[in-house]
Structure formats: C-alpha cells, structure tokens
PDB file of C-alpha atoms in Angstrom:
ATOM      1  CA  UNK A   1      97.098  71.368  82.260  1.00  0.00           C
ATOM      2  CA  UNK A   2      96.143  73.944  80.098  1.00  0.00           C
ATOM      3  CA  UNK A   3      95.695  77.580  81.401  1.00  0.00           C
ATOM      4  CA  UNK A   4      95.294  81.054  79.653  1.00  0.00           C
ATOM      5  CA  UNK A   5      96.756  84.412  82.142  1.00  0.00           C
ATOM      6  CA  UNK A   6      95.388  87.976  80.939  1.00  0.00           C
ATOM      7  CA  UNK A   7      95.505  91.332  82.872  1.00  0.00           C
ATOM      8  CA  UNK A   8      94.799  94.797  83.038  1.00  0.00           C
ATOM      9  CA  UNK A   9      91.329  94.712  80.818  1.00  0.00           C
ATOM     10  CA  UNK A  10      90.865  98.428  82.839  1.00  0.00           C
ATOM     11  CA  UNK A  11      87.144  98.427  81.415  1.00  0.00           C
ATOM     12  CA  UNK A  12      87.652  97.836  77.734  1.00  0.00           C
ATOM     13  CA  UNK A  13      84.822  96.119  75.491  1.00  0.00           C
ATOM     14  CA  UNK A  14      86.595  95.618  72.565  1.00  0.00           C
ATOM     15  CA  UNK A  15      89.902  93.900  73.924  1.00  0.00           C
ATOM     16  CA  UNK A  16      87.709  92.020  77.041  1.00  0.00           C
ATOM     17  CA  UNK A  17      85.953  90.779  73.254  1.00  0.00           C
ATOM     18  CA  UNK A  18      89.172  90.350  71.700  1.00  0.00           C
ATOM     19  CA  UNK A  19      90.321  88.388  74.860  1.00  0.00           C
ATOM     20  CA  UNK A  20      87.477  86.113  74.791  1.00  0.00           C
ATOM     21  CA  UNK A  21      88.101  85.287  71.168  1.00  0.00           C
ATOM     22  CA  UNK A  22      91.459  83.699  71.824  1.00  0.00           C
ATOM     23  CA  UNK A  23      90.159  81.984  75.192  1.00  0.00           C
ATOM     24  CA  UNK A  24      87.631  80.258  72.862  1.00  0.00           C
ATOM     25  CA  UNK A  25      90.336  79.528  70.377  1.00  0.00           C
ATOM     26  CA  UNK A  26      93.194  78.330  72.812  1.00  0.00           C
ATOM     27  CA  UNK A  27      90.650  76.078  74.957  1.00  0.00           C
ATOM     28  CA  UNK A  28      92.278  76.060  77.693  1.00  0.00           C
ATOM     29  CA  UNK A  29      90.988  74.527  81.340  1.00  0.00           C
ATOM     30  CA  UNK A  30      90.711  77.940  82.845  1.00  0.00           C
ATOM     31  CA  UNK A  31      90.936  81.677  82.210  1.00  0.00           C
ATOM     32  CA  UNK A  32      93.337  83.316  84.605  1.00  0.00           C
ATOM     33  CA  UNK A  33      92.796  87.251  85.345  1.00  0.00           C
ATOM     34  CA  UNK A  34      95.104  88.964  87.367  1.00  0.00           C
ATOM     35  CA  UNK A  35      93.054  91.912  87.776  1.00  0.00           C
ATOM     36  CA  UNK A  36      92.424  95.860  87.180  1.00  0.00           C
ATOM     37  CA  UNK A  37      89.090  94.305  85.386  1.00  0.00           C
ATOM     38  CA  UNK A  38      86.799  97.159  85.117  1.00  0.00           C
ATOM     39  CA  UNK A  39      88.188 100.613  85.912  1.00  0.00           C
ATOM     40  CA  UNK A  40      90.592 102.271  83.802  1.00  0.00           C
ATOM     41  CA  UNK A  41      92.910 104.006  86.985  1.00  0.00           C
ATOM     42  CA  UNK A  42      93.975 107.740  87.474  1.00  0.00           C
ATOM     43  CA  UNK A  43      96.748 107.108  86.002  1.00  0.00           C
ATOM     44  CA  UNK A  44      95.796 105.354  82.106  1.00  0.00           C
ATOM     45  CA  UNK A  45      93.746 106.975  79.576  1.00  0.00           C
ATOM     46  CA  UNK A  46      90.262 106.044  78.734  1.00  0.00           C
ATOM     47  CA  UNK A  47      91.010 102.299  76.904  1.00  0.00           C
ATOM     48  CA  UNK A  48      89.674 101.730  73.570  1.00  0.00           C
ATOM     49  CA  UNK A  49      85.653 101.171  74.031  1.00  0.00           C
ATOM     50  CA  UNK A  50      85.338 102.240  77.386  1.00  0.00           C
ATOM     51  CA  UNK A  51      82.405  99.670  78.839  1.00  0.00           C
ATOM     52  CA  UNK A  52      82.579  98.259  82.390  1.00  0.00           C
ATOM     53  CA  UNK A  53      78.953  97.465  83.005  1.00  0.00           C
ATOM     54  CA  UNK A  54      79.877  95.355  78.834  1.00  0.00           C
ATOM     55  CA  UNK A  55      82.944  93.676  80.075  1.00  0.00           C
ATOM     56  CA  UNK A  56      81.014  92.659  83.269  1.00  0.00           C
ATOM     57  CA  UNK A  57      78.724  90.684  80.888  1.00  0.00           C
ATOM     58  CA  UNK A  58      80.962  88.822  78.928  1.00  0.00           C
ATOM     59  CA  UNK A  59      83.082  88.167  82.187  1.00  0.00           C
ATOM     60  CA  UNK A  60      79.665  86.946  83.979  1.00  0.00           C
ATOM     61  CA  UNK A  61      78.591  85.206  80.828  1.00  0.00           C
ATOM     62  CA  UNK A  62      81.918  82.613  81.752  1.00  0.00           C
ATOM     63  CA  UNK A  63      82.497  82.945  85.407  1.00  0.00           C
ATOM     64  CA  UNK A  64      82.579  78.992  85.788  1.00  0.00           C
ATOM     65  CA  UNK A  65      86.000  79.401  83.490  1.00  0.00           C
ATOM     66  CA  UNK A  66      87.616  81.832  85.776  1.00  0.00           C
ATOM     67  CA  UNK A  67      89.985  82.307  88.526  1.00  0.00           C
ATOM     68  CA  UNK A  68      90.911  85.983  89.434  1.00  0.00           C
ATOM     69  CA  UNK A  69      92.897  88.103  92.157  1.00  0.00           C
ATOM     70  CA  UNK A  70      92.285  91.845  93.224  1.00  0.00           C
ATOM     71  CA  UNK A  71      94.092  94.342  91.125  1.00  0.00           C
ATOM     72  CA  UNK A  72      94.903  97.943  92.639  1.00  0.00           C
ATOM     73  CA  UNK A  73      91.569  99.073  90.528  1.00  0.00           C
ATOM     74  CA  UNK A  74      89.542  96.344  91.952  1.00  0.00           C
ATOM     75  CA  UNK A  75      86.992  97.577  95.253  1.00  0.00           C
ATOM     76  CA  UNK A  76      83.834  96.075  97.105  1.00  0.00           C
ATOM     77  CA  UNK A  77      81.507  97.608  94.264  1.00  0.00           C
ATOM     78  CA  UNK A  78      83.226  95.522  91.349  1.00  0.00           C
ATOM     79  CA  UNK A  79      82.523  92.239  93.490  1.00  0.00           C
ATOM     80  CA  UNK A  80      78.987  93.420  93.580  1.00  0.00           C
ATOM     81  CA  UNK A  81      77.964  93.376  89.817  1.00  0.00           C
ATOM     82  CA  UNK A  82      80.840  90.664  89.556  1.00  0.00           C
ATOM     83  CA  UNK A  83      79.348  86.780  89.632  1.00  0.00           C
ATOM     84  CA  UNK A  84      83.277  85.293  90.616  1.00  0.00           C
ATOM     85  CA  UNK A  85      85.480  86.446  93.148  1.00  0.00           C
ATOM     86  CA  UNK A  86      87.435  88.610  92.774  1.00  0.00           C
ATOM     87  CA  UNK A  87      88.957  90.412  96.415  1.00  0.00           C
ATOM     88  CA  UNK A  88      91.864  88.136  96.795  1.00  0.00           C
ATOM     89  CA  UNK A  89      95.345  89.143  96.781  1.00  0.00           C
ATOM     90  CA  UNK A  90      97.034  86.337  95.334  1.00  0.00           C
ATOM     91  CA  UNK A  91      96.439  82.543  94.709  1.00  0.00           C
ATOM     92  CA  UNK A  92      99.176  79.775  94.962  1.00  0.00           C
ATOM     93  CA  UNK A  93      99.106  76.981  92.591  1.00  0.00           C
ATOM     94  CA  UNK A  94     101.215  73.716  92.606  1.00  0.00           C
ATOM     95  CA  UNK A  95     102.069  72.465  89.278  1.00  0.00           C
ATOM     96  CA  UNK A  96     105.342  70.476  87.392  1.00  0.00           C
ATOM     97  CA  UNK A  97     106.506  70.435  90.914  1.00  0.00           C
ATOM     98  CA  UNK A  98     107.160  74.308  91.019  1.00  0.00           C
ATOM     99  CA  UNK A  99     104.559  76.611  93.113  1.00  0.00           C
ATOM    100  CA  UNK A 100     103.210  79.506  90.990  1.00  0.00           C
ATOM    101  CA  UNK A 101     102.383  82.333  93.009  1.00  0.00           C
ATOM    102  CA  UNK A 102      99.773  84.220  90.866  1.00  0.00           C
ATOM    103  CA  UNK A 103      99.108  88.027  91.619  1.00  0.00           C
ATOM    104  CA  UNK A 104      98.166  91.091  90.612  1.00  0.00           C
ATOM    105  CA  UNK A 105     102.022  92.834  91.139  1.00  0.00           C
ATOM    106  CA  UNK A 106     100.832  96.181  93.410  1.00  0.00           C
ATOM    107  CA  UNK A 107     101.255  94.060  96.264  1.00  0.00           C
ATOM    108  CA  UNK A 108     103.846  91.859  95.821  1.00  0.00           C
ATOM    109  CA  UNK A 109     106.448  91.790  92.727  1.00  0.00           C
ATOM    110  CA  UNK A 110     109.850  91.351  91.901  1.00  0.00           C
ATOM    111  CA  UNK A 111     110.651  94.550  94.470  1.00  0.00           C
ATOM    112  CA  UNK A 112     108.229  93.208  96.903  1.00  0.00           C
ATOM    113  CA  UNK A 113     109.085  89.502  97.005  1.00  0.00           C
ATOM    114  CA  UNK A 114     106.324  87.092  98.667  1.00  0.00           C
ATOM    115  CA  UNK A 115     107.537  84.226 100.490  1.00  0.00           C
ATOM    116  CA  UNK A 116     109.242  82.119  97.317  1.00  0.00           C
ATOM    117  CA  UNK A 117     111.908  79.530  97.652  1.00  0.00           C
ATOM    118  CA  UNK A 118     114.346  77.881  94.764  1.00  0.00           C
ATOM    119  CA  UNK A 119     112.452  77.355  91.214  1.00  0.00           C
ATOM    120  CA  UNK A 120     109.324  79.325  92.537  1.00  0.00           C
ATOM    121  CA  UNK A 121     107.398  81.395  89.902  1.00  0.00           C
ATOM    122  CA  UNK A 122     105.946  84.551  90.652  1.00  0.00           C
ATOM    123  CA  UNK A 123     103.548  85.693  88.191  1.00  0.00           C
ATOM    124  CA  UNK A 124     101.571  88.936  88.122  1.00  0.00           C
ATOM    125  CA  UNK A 125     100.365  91.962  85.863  1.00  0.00           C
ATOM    126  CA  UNK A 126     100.039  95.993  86.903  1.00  0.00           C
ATOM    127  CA  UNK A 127     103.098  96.914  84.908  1.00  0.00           C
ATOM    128  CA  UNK A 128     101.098  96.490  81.878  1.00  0.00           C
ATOM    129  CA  UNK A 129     104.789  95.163  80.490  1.00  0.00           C
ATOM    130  CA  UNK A 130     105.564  91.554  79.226  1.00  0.00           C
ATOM    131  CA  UNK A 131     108.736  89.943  80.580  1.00  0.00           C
ATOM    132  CA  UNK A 132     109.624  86.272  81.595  1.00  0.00           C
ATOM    133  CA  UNK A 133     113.043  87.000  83.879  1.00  0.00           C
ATOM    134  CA  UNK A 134     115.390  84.536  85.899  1.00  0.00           C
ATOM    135  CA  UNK A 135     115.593  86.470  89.267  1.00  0.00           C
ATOM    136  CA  UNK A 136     117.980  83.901  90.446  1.00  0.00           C
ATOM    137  CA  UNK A 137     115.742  81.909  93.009  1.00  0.00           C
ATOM    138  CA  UNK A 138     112.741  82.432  91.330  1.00  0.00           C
ATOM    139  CA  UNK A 139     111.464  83.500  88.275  1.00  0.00           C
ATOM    140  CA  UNK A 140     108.946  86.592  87.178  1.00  0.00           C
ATOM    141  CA  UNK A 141     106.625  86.326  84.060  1.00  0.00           C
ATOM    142  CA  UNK A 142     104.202  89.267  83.133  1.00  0.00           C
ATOM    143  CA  UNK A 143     101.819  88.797  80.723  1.00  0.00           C
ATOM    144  CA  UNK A 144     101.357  92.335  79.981  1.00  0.00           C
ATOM    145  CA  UNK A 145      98.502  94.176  78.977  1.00  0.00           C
ATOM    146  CA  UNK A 146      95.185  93.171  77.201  1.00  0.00           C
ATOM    147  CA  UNK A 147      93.890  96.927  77.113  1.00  0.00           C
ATOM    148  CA  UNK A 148      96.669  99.303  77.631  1.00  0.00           C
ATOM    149  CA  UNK A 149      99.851  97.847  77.040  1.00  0.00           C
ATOM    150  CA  UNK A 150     103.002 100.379  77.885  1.00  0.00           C
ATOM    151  CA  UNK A 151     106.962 100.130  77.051  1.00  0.00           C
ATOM    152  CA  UNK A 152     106.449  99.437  73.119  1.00  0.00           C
ATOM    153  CA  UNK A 153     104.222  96.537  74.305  1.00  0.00           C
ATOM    154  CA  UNK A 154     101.546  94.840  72.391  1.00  0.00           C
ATOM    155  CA  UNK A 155      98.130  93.775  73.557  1.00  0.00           C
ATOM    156  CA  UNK A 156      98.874  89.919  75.044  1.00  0.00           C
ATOM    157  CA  UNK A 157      97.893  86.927  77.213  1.00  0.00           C
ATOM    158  CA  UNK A 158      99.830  84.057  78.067  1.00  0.00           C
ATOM    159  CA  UNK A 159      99.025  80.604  77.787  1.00  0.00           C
ATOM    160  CA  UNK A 160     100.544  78.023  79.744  1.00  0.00           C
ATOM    161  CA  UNK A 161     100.459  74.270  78.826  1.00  0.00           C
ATOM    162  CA  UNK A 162     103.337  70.658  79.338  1.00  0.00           C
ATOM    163  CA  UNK A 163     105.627  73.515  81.381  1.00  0.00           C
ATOM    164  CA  UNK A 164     105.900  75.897  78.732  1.00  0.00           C
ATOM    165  CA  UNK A 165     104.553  79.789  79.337  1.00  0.00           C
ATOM    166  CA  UNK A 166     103.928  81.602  75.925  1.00  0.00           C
ATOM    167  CA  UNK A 167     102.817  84.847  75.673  1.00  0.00           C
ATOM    168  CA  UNK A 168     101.124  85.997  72.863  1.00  0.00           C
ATOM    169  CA  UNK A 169      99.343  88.989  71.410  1.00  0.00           C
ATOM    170  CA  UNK A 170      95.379  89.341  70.364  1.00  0.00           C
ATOM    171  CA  UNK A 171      96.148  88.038  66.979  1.00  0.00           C
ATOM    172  CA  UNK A 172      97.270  84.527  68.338  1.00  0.00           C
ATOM    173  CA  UNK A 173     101.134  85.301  67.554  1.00  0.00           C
ATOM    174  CA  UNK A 174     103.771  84.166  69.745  1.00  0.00           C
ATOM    175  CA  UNK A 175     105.894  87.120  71.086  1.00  0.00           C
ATOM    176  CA  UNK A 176     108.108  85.193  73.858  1.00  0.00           C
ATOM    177  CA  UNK A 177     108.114  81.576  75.850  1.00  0.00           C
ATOM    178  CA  UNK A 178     109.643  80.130  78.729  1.00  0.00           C
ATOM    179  CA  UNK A 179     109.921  76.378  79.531  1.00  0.00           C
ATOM    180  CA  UNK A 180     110.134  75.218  83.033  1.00  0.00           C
ATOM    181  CA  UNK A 181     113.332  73.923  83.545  1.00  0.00           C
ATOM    182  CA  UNK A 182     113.155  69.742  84.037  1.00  0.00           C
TER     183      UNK A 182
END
C-alpha cells in the first residue's frame, strides 16, 4: 500500500498546487489530508496565495483520491463547496498489523491520547511541526505543514509505502523516515 499524508493547506493555491505536483509524482493509492483545508485560522498569517474557493477546485478536481478528517478550521460551510467528506474527527486504519489512528491533532494528540494499545500509531497534523516519536506504547508522526510550516520547519508531506513513513518536503527531498518495526 502506497499512501501520501499532507496537512494544514489553510487556503493556499500555490502549495495546495505544489502538493498536487508531488501526489502526481509519488502515485500513491490515496491522498491523505488531515485537515485545516481552506481557512487560514486567527492565529497564522495570510499563507502564500491566499485562494480557498482555488484550492477547492483542485481538491474537487481529485476527490475520488482522497480521504480527509475535520481540522479545527474545518465547519459545515467547507463541506458545502467541498465534493468529499470532510466532518470526521478521525479515521482508523489497519495496516502491517499495526492500527493507524489518523487525525487532525486538536482533538486528540500525544497530550490527548485516543484509545491506542502496544505498537499503535497515532498520526495527525495542527502543530504544523514534523516529528516521528516513540511515545513508548505507541508512536506519533506529524507530517507538518504544506502551507505554513512553524519551528524551523519546511513545507512537507509524508508518504507511506512496505512499512516505511517518509516525510518529505515540496521539492521531493527526504527530511526524516520511520520503519515499522517487524
């Protein structure tokens, strides 16, 4: 299985562009989005190109290709002119024999622990920070930000593919990986 994570896009034209790029590059099965997909938040500037009713487009254009859960910047009106769902808090998927527990991280994060047992993996964006950390019974990968990436970050995804997680910045680059342990 082959499956590209990316989160926070917060509105942006050019790196929702940028995004799609690499999705059409890497190939993967699916295009994960962990949410904040159109608004920007009180709290972040203005990303580069500012252009929800753009990135709604593109994100239409491939909504077949995408599974996505409700960021803290997500509401009723983005499902509206949104073609995919997009209101759900978190999805659960079984793979390698581990469960991934895929969400957007306002709701439940390393703090905030879901229901996880042994060799769980809890992924999720909102920090806008990459990291990929053993928390002892489970483990916590962030993809970081396409749009607005914070702490020294760069702009990423994260592919994941054979039990490997690799995230990677706009340019294709590898910046850090994880393996599954066998």
């Amino acid at each position: 299985m082959k499956l590209m994570f990316a989160s926070d896009i917060h509105g942006s034209a050019y790196y929702c562009r940028k995004m799609l790029e690499r999705f059409e590059k890497e190939q993967p099965e699916k295009l994960i989005l962990l949410g904040d997909l159109l608004y920007h938040g009180p709290r972040n500037d203005l990303p580069k190109d500012y252009a929800p009713k753009e990135v709604i487009g593109m994100l239409n254009g491939i909504k077949k290709e995408l599974l996505c859960v409700r960021g803290n910047c997500e509401a009723e009106v983005d499902q509206m002119v949104l073609e995919f769902p997009v209101l759900a808090d978190y999805m659960v998927m079984f793979e390698a024999g581990h469960m991934f527990f895929i969400t957007h991280g306002h709701l439940f994060n390393k703090e905030k622990v879901p229901m996880l047992k042994s060799g769980d993996i809890l992924i999720h964006g909102h920090t806008h920070i990459q990291a990929m950390e053993d928390c002892g019974d489970f483990f916590y990968i962030n993809p970081g930000s396409v749009s607005i990436p914070k702490a020294g970050n760069q702009h990423s995804y994260m592919m994941y593919e054979d039990g490997t997680f690799t995230i990677r910045n706009l340019q294709g680059e590898d910046i850090m990986s994880w393996s599954i342990p066998q």
